[in-house]
CSV table of C-alpha atoms in Angstrom, one decimal:
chain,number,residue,atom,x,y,z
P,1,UNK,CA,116.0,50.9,42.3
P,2,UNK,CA,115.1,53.9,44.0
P,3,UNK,CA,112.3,55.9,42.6
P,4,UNK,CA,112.6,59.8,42.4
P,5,UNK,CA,111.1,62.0,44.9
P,6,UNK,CA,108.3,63.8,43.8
P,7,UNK,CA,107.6,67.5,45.1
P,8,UNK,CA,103.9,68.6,45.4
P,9,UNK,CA,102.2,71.2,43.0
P,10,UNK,CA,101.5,73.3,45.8
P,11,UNK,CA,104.7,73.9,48.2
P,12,UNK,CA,103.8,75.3,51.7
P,13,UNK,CA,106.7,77.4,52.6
P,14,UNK,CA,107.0,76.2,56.1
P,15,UNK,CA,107.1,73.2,55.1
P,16,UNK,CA,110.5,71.5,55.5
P,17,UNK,CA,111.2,68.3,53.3
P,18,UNK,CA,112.8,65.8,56.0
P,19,UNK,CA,114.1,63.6,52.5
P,20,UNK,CA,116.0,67.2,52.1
P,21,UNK,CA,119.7,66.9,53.8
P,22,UNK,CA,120.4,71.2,53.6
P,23,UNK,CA,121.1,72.6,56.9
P,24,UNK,CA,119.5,75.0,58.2
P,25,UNK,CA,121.9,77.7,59.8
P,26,UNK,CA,120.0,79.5,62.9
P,27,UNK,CA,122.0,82.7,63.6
P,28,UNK,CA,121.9,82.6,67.6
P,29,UNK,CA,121.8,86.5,68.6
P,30,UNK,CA,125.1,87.8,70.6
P,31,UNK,CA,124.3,89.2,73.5
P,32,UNK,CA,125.1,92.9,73.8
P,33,UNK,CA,127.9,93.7,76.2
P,34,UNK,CA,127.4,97.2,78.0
P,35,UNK,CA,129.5,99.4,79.3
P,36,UNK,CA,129.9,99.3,83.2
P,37,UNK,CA,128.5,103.3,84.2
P,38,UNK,CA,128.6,105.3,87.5
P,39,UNK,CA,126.3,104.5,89.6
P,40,UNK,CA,123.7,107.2,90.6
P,41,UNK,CA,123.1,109.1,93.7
P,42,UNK,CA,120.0,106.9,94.3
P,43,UNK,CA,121.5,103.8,93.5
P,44,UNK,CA,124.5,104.1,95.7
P,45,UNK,CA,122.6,105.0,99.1
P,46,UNK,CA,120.1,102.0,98.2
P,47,UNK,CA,123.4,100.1,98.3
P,48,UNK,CA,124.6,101.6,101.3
P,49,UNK,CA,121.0,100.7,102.9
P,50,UNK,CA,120.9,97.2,101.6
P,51,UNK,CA,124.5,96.5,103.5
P,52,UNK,CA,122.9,97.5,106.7
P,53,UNK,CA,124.8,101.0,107.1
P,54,UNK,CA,121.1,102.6,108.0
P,55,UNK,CA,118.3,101.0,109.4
P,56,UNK,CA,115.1,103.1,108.8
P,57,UNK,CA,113.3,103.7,112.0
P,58,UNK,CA,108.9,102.8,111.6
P,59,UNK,CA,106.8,105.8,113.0
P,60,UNK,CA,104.7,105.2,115.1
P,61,UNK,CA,101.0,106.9,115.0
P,62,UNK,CA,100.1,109.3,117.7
P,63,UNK,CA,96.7,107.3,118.1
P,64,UNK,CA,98.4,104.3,118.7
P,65,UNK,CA,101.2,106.0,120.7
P,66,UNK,CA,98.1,107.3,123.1
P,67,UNK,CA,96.4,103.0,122.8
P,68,UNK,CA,99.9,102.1,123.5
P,69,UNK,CA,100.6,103.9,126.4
P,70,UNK,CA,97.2,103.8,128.0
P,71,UNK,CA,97.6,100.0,127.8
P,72,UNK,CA,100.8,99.6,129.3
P,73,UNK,CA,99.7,102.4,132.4
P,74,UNK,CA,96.3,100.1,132.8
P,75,UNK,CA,98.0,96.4,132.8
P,76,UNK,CA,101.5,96.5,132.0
P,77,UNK,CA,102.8,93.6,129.7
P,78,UNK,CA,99.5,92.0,130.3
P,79,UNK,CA,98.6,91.4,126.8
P,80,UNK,CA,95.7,89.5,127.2
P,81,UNK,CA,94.1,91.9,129.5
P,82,UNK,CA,95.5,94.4,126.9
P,83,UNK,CA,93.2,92.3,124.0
P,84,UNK,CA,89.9,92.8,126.3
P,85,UNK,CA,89.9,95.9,127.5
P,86,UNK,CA,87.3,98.5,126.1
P,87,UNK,CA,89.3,100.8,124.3
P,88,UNK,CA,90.7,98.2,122.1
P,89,UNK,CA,87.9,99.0,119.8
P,90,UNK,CA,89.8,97.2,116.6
P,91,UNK,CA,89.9,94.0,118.3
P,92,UNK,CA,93.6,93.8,118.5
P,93,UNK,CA,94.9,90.0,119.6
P,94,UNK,CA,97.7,89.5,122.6
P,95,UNK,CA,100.3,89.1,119.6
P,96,UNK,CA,99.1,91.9,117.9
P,97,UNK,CA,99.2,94.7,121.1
P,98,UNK,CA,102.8,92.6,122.1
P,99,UNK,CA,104.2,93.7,118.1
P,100,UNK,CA,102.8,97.3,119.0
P,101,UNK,CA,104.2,97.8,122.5
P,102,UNK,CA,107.7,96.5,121.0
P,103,UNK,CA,107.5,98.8,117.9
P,104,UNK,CA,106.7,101.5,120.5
P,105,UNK,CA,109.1,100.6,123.2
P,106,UNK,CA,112.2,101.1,120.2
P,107,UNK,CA,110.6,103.9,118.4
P,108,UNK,CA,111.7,107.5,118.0
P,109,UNK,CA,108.9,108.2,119.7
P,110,UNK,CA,109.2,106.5,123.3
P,111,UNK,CA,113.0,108.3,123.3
P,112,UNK,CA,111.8,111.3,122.7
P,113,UNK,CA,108.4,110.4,125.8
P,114,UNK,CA,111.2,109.3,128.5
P,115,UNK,CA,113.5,112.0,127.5
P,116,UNK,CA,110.7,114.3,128.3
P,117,UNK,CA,109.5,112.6,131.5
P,118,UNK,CA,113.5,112.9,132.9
P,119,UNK,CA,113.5,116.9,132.3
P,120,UNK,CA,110.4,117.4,133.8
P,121,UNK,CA,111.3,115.0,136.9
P,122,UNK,CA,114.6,116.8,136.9
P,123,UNK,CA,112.6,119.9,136.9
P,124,UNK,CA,110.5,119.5,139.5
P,125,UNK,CA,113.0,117.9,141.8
P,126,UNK,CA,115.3,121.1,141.3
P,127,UNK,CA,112.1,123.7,142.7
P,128,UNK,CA,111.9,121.6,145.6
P,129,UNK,CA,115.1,121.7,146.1
């Protein structure tokens, strides 16, 4: 003989019964579909930059174009000559000065130097001339 189930005086209301066989029905939300919309003007050259169509050049500082070319006049690829000389007053390492000579060497910058240095040889070749 089963004996009756007696419910407390006091009923917490989070308390679930487990004797209780109800279901409880959870509503799971539905995700929200948006609408696809046009991309902007800032998305779409983003885009264009993360396929590779432009490669963004790094600038170079004229202080370290000056360091730069100062090292490479004094000791050529010697890096770590380059790394004690004086005038590396920050302490740069052989792999540090060797990143900055080769950010140098395919800057903007260094075009713009030899482009320079060809006019004026050009220039001076043509008045002895």
């Amino acid at each position: 003989v089963k004996k009756p189930r007696v419910k407390p005086l006091y009923i917490d209301p989070l308390y679930q019964d487990p004797m209780e066989e109800e279901a409880v029905a959870v509503e799971e939300p539905v995700p929200e579909v948006e609408e696809p919309r046009m991309p902007t003007l800032t998305v779409t050259a983003l885009e264009r930059l993360a396929t590779g169509g432009e490669k963004l050049e790094r600038h170079v500082a004229p202080g370290e174009v000056d360091f730069v070319t100062y090292m490479m006049k004094k000791h050529g690829t010697d890096y770590k000559a380059m790394s004690k000389d004086k005038r590396n007053i920050w302490q740069h390492t052989p792999m540090q000065i060797k990143r900055k000579v080769n950010a140098f060497l395919s800057s903007k910058q260094c075009r713009q130097a030899v482009d320079l240095c060809r006019e004026t040889i050009s220039a001076h070749t043509s008045m002895e001339s």
